[in-house]
Each structure stands twice: as C-alpha cells, then as structure tokens.
PDB file of C-alpha atoms in Angstrom:
ATOM      1  CA  MET A   1    -104.858  31.015 205.249  1.00  0.00           C
ATOM      2  CA  GLY A   2    -103.395  28.700 202.597  1.00  0.00           C
ATOM      3  CA  ILE A   3    -101.121  29.404 199.639  1.00  0.00           C
ATOM      4  CA  ARG A   4    -100.507  32.907 198.394  1.00  0.00           C
ATOM      5  CA  LYS A   5     -97.929  34.950 196.531  1.00  0.00           C
ATOM      6  CA  ALA A   6     -95.002  35.985 198.732  1.00  0.00           C
ATOM      7  CA  GLN A   7     -94.717  39.487 200.134  1.00  0.00           C
ATOM      8  CA  ILE A   8     -91.593  41.416 200.946  1.00  0.00           C
ATOM      9  CA  THR A   9     -92.129  40.736 204.635  1.00  0.00           C
ATOM     10  CA  ASP A  10     -91.925  36.953 203.939  1.00  0.00           C
ATOM     11  CA  VAL A  11     -88.380  36.926 202.565  1.00  0.00           C
ATOM     12  CA  ARG A  12     -86.557  36.446 205.868  1.00  0.00           C
ATOM     13  CA  ARG A  13     -88.810  33.478 206.769  1.00  0.00           C
ATOM     14  CA  ILE A  14     -88.241  32.001 203.298  1.00  0.00           C
ATOM     15  CA  LYS A  15     -84.504  32.326 203.933  1.00  0.00           C
ATOM     16  CA  GLN A  16     -84.899  30.568 207.296  1.00  0.00           C
ATOM     17  CA  LEU A  17     -86.856  27.684 205.737  1.00  0.00           C
ATOM     18  CA  ILE A  18     -84.193  27.265 203.033  1.00  0.00           C
ATOM     19  CA  GLU A  19     -81.351  27.342 205.575  1.00  0.00           C
ATOM     20  CA  ASP A  20     -83.077  24.776 207.811  1.00  0.00           C
ATOM     21  CA  HIS A  21     -83.357  22.402 204.868  1.00  0.00           C
ATOM     22  CA  MET A  22     -79.877  23.243 203.639  1.00  0.00           C
ATOM     23  CA  HIS A  23     -78.490  21.977 206.936  1.00  0.00           C
ATOM     24  CA  GLU A  24     -80.490  18.753 206.393  1.00  0.00           C
ATOM     25  CA  GLY A  25     -78.676  18.362 203.056  1.00  0.00           C
ATOM     26  CA  PHE A  26     -81.699  18.936 200.838  1.00  0.00           C
ATOM     27  CA  MET A  27     -81.019  22.404 199.470  1.00  0.00           C
ATOM     28  CA  LEU A  28     -78.316  24.720 198.287  1.00  0.00           C
ATOM     29  CA  PRO A  29     -77.812  28.078 200.016  1.00  0.00           C
ATOM     30  CA  ARG A  30     -79.629  31.146 198.628  1.00  0.00           C
ATOM     31  CA  PRO A  31     -78.251  34.583 199.534  1.00  0.00           C
ATOM     32  CA  LEU A  32     -80.757  36.930 201.132  1.00  0.00           C
ATOM     33  CA  SER A  33     -80.106  39.477 198.359  1.00  0.00           C
ATOM     34  CA  GLU A  34     -81.065  36.892 195.738  1.00  0.00           C
ATOM     35  CA  LEU A  35     -84.292  36.088 197.599  1.00  0.00           C
ATOM     36  CA  TYR A  36     -85.237  39.760 197.690  1.00  0.00           C
ATOM     37  CA  GLU A  37     -84.440  40.134 194.002  1.00  0.00           C
ATOM     38  CA  ASN A  38     -86.581  37.123 193.134  1.00  0.00           C
ATOM     39  CA  MET A  39     -89.309  37.486 195.762  1.00  0.00           C
ATOM     40  CA  ARG A  40     -91.974  37.798 193.095  1.00  0.00           C
ATOM     41  CA  ASP A  41     -91.155  34.260 191.932  1.00  0.00           C
ATOM     42  CA  PHE A  42     -92.338  32.811 195.276  1.00  0.00           C
ATOM     43  CA  TYR A  43     -95.474  31.379 196.728  1.00  0.00           C
ATOM     44  CA  VAL A  44     -95.788  30.700 200.487  1.00  0.00           C
ATOM     45  CA  TRP A  45     -98.034  28.424 202.478  1.00  0.00           C
ATOM     46  CA  GLU A  46     -99.212  30.250 205.612  1.00  0.00           C
ATOM     47  CA  GLU A  47    -101.228  28.891 208.469  1.00  0.00           C
ATOM     48  CA  GLU A  48    -102.005  30.644 211.730  1.00  0.00           C
ATOM     49  CA  GLU A  49     -99.889  33.665 210.708  1.00  0.00           C
ATOM     50  CA  MET A  50     -96.801  31.451 210.206  1.00  0.00           C
ATOM     51  CA  ILE A  51     -95.212  30.523 206.922  1.00  0.00           C
ATOM     52  CA  HIS A  52     -94.596  26.792 206.805  1.00  0.00           C
ATOM     53  CA  GLY A  53     -93.609  26.324 203.164  1.00  0.00           C
ATOM     54  CA  CYS A  54     -92.438  28.039 200.030  1.00  0.00           C
ATOM     55  CA  VAL A  55     -91.660  27.497 196.384  1.00  0.00           C
ATOM     56  CA  GLY A  56     -90.424  29.663 193.524  1.00  0.00           C
ATOM     57  CA  LEU A  57     -91.208  29.578 189.816  1.00  0.00           C
ATOM     58  CA  HIS A  58     -88.280  31.142 188.025  1.00  0.00           C
ATOM     59  CA  ILE A  59     -88.540  31.881 184.276  1.00  0.00           C
ATOM     60  CA  VAL A  60     -85.404  30.628 182.551  1.00  0.00           C
ATOM     61  CA  TRP A  61     -86.286  31.196 178.885  1.00  0.00           C
ATOM     62  CA  ASP A  62     -89.361  31.820 176.779  1.00  0.00           C
ATOM     63  CA  ASN A  63     -90.181  28.106 176.796  1.00  0.00           C
ATOM     64  CA  LEU A  64     -88.797  27.012 180.136  1.00  0.00           C
ATOM     65  CA  ALA A  65     -89.253  27.738 183.862  1.00  0.00           C
ATOM     66  CA  GLU A  66     -87.747  26.201 186.989  1.00  0.00           C
ATOM     67  CA  ILE A  67     -89.351  25.242 190.256  1.00  0.00           C
ATOM     68  CA  LYS A  68     -86.898  26.353 192.933  1.00  0.00           C
ATOM     69  CA  SER A  69     -86.572  26.241 196.695  1.00  0.00           C
ATOM     70  CA  LEU A  70     -89.508  23.957 197.410  1.00  0.00           C
ATOM     71  CA  VAL A  71     -89.664  23.661 201.205  1.00  0.00           C
ATOM     72  CA  VAL A  72     -92.312  22.463 203.640  1.00  0.00           C
ATOM     73  CA  ASP A  73     -91.352  22.517 207.310  1.00  0.00           C
ATOM     74  CA  HIS A  74     -91.809  19.584 209.681  1.00  0.00           C
ATOM     75  CA  PHE A  75     -95.222  20.932 210.769  1.00  0.00           C
ATOM     76  CA  GLY A  76     -96.608  20.595 207.247  1.00  0.00           C
ATOM     77  CA  ARG A  77     -94.863  17.514 205.845  1.00  0.00           C
ATOM     78  CA  GLY A  78     -97.039  14.652 204.674  1.00  0.00           C
ATOM     79  CA  LYS A  79    -100.145  16.860 204.442  1.00  0.00           C
ATOM     80  CA  GLY A  80    -100.036  17.579 200.712  1.00  0.00           C
ATOM     81  CA  TRP A  81     -98.757  21.159 200.948  1.00  0.00           C
ATOM     82  CA  GLY A  82     -95.662  20.488 198.891  1.00  0.00           C
ATOM     83  CA  LYS A  83     -97.852  19.124 196.089  1.00  0.00           C
ATOM     84  CA  GLU A  84    -100.147  22.148 196.322  1.00  0.00           C
ATOM     85  CA  LEU A  85     -97.188  24.545 196.143  1.00  0.00           C
ATOM     86  CA  VAL A  86     -95.909  22.777 193.004  1.00  0.00           C
ATOM     87  CA  HIS A  87     -99.401  22.858 191.470  1.00  0.00           C
ATOM     88  CA  HIS A  88     -99.536  26.663 191.955  1.00  0.00           C
ATOM     89  CA  CYS A  89     -96.254  26.935 190.010  1.00  0.00           C
ATOM     90  CA  LEU A  90     -97.508  24.701 187.201  1.00  0.00           C
ATOM     91  CA  GLU A  91    -100.719  26.716 186.913  1.00  0.00           C
ATOM     92  CA  GLU A  92     -98.744  29.947 186.745  1.00  0.00           C
ATOM     93  CA  ALA A  93     -96.463  28.515 184.056  1.00  0.00           C
ATOM     94  CA  GLN A  94     -99.503  27.525 182.028  1.00  0.00           C
ATOM     95  CA  ASP A  95    -101.081  30.995 182.499  1.00  0.00           C
ATOM     96  CA  LEU A  96     -97.783  32.529 181.249  1.00  0.00           C
ATOM     97  CA  HIS A  97     -97.725  30.132 178.257  1.00  0.00           C
ATOM     98  CA  ILE A  98     -94.470  28.566 179.325  1.00  0.00           C
ATOM     99  CA  PRO A  99     -94.736  24.989 178.044  1.00  0.00           C
ATOM    100  CA  ARG A 100     -92.038  23.193 180.060  1.00  0.00           C
ATOM    101  CA  VAL A 101     -91.178  23.307 183.767  1.00  0.00           C
ATOM    102  CA  PHE A 102     -88.247  21.551 185.408  1.00  0.00           C
ATOM    103  CA  ALA A 103     -86.706  21.162 188.828  1.00  0.00           C
ATOM    104  CA  LEU A 104     -83.360  20.013 190.160  1.00  0.00           C
ATOM    105  CA  THR A 105     -83.974  17.893 193.220  1.00  0.00           C
ATOM    106  CA  LYS A 106     -82.558  15.335 195.595  1.00  0.00           C
ATOM    107  CA  ILE A 107     -86.048  13.810 195.921  1.00  0.00           C
ATOM    108  CA  PRO A 108     -87.063  12.999 192.317  1.00  0.00           C
ATOM    109  CA  ASP A 109     -89.757  10.510 193.396  1.00  0.00           C
ATOM    110  CA  PHE A 110     -91.786  13.338 194.852  1.00  0.00           C
ATOM    111  CA  PHE A 111     -91.932  15.068 191.437  1.00  0.00           C
ATOM    112  CA  VAL A 112     -92.423  11.837 189.471  1.00  0.00           C
ATOM    113  CA  LYS A 113     -95.565  11.204 191.515  1.00  0.00           C
ATOM    114  CA  LEU A 114     -96.826  14.595 190.281  1.00  0.00           C
ATOM    115  CA  GLY A 115     -96.283  13.649 186.633  1.00  0.00           C
ATOM    116  CA  PHE A 116     -92.700  14.840 186.132  1.00  0.00           C
ATOM    117  CA  GLU A 117     -90.233  12.716 184.200  1.00  0.00           C
ATOM    118  CA  LEU A 118     -86.509  12.345 184.673  1.00  0.00           C
ATOM    119  CA  VAL A 119     -84.588  14.481 182.187  1.00  0.00           C
ATOM    120  CA  ASP A 120     -80.955  14.831 181.189  1.00  0.00           C
ATOM    121  CA  LYS A 121     -79.373  18.023 182.448  1.00  0.00           C
ATOM    122  CA  ASP A 122     -77.960  18.466 178.926  1.00  0.00           C
ATOM    123  CA  GLN A 123     -81.510  19.447 177.973  1.00  0.00           C
ATOM    124  CA  LEU A 124     -81.205  22.493 180.268  1.00  0.00           C
ATOM    125  CA  PRO A 125     -78.336  24.511 178.771  1.00  0.00           C
ATOM    126  CA  HIS A 126     -79.694  27.888 179.914  1.00  0.00           C
ATOM    127  CA  LYS A 127     -79.861  26.685 183.494  1.00  0.00           C
ATOM    128  CA  VAL A 128     -76.419  25.119 183.428  1.00  0.00           C
ATOM    129  CA  TRP A 129     -74.620  28.089 181.888  1.00  0.00           C
ATOM    130  CA  SER A 130     -76.516  30.846 183.701  1.00  0.00           C
ATOM    131  CA  GLU A 131     -76.663  29.462 187.211  1.00  0.00           C
ATOM    132  CA  CYS A 132     -75.195  25.978 187.739  1.00  0.00           C
ATOM    133  CA  ILE A 133     -71.795  27.108 186.630  1.00  0.00           C
ATOM    134  CA  ARG A 134     -71.593  29.333 189.777  1.00  0.00           C
ATOM    135  CA  CYS A 135     -72.537  26.482 192.129  1.00  0.00           C
ATOM    136  CA  PRO A 136     -69.806  25.113 194.422  1.00  0.00           C
ATOM    137  CA  LYS A 137     -70.838  21.568 193.401  1.00  0.00           C
ATOM    138  CA  PHE A 138     -70.404  22.217 189.659  1.00  0.00           C
ATOM    139  CA  PRO A 139     -69.711  20.071 187.670  1.00  0.00           C
ATOM    140  CA  GLY A 140     -70.355  17.309 190.254  1.00  0.00           C
ATOM    141  CA  CYS A 141     -74.021  18.091 190.827  1.00  0.00           C
ATOM    142  CA  ASP A 142     -75.804  15.535 193.026  1.00  0.00           C
ATOM    143  CA  GLU A 143     -79.314  16.718 192.104  1.00  0.00           C
ATOM    144  CA  VAL A 144     -81.569  14.994 189.596  1.00  0.00           C
ATOM    145  CA  ALA A 145     -83.341  16.907 186.843  1.00  0.00           C
ATOM    146  CA  VAL A 146     -87.074  16.354 186.376  1.00  0.00           C
ATOM    147  CA  GLY A 147     -89.395  18.017 183.901  1.00  0.00           C
ATOM    148  CA  ILE A 148     -93.040  18.247 182.881  1.00  0.00           C
ATOM    149  CA  TRP A 149     -94.898  19.684 179.915  1.00  0.00           C
ATOM    150  CA  VAL A 150     -97.704  21.949 181.203  1.00  0.00           C
ATOM    151  CA  CYS A 151     -98.986  22.678 177.694  1.00  0.00           C
ATOM    152  CA  ALA A 152     -98.026  21.511 174.227  1.00  0.00           C
ATOM    153  CA  PRO A 153     -95.270  23.590 172.611  1.00  0.00           C
ATOM    154  CA  CYS A 154     -97.343  23.903 169.420  1.00  0.00           C
ATOM    155  CA  GLU A 155    -100.117  25.665 171.365  1.00  0.00           C
ATOM    156  CA  ILE A 156     -97.869  28.638 171.992  1.00  0.00           C
ATOM    157  CA  PRO A 157     -96.354  30.663 169.179  1.00  0.00           C
ATOM    158  CA  ILE A 158     -92.660  30.698 169.911  1.00  0.00           C
ATOM    159  CA  PRO A 159     -90.636  32.623 167.300  1.00  0.00           C
ATOM    160  CA  LYS A 160     -87.699  30.692 165.982  1.00  0.00           C
ATOM    161  CA  THR A 161     -84.765  33.012 166.378  1.00  0.00           C
ATOM    162  CA  ALA A 162     -81.024  32.390 166.654  1.00  0.00           C
ATOM    163  CA  ASP A 163     -81.276  33.176 170.399  1.00  0.00           C
ATOM    164  CA  ASN A 164     -83.725  30.420 171.222  1.00  0.00           C
ATOM    165  CA  ALA A 165     -83.035  27.876 168.488  1.00  0.00           C
ATOM    166  CA  LEU A 166     -80.813  25.809 170.778  1.00  0.00           C
ATOM    167  CA  ALA A 167     -83.347  25.893 173.628  1.00  0.00           C
ATOM    168  CA  LEU A 168     -86.179  24.859 171.297  1.00  0.00           C
ATOM    169  CA  SER A 169     -84.168  21.957 169.894  1.00  0.00           C
ATOM    170  CA  ARG A 170     -83.118  20.670 173.280  1.00  0.00           C
ATOM    171  CA  VAL A 171     -86.309  20.909 175.368  1.00  0.00           C
TER     172      VAL A 171
END
C-alpha cells in the first residue's frame, strides 16, 4: 500500500513500533494517550495490511516543526522507507509554509545523508522548554539535533511579534 496518513486504528501499532525501538535504545517512550492526542501528526508505511514504519511531524512554532518517532521495523530496514517517511514530513512542512524542520536523533548520519545539518540545541528553545524539560534524561540528553530548511524564511510572511521574536532570531 505504501505511505499514508495514520488512522485512529493505527495508534496501538505505532506504540508497539516505538516500544520495540525503545528497548533497542533508539527511542524515548511515548505514552499511548500522547499518541492518540497527536495521531494526526503521523504517517505510516503499510505493506500487506501490516504497518512497518511510522513518523510524526509535530508543529512546534510558526516557523519550526519536529520530525518525531521515526521507526522502520526490521522487515523494512535498508529499503529506503525511512527516507520516504522523512520526505513526506518535509513535503508537508513545505505545504504548511513551515520553513525549518528539525529532529533529535541518536543516528544523525541518517538525517545528514538527507540534507540535514547538525544544529545546537540552543537554537530550539521552544522544544527544550515545552517538552525536553519533562524528559527523564534532561539535561543530559544523548540525542543529537539536526535541522533542514525546507523553504527560505523570506518566502513566508512571518509577523515579528514579541511571542516569536526569540524563535526567529535563533532559528
């Protein structure tokens, strides 16, 4: 079938994929309730009526989105499905006029091969203070931040307000 937007019936399988990779040391846990709340962020890769991969694109701010929970099971590894899942997220970010996308990962080389660059986590204040602060590994995070511009910031009219001035200056 290929890659499609996730449906409510996919959430438990997404949770299972994340837990399998969490036990391998590649991912942080995601509560089932959080996955249901954010189900519309996700794409899944389905083949023969089985979901073998997933990824989420979570909007962080008006100029920033995060690729989250990228997983491809052992059946699909090395076949380019992880790359395709990421490309779906980048296309969606571009369609939404979100100029910058980042990920926190333990495998930065995968993202670098797709055009991402290493970035300092200090450039991601909204992520750090909205989500990372609740992580059991904070402040000793062992993930690497990577980011990519999917469209030039000047192509998108972003109002300069007090709320987003810091984000604009740091991204």
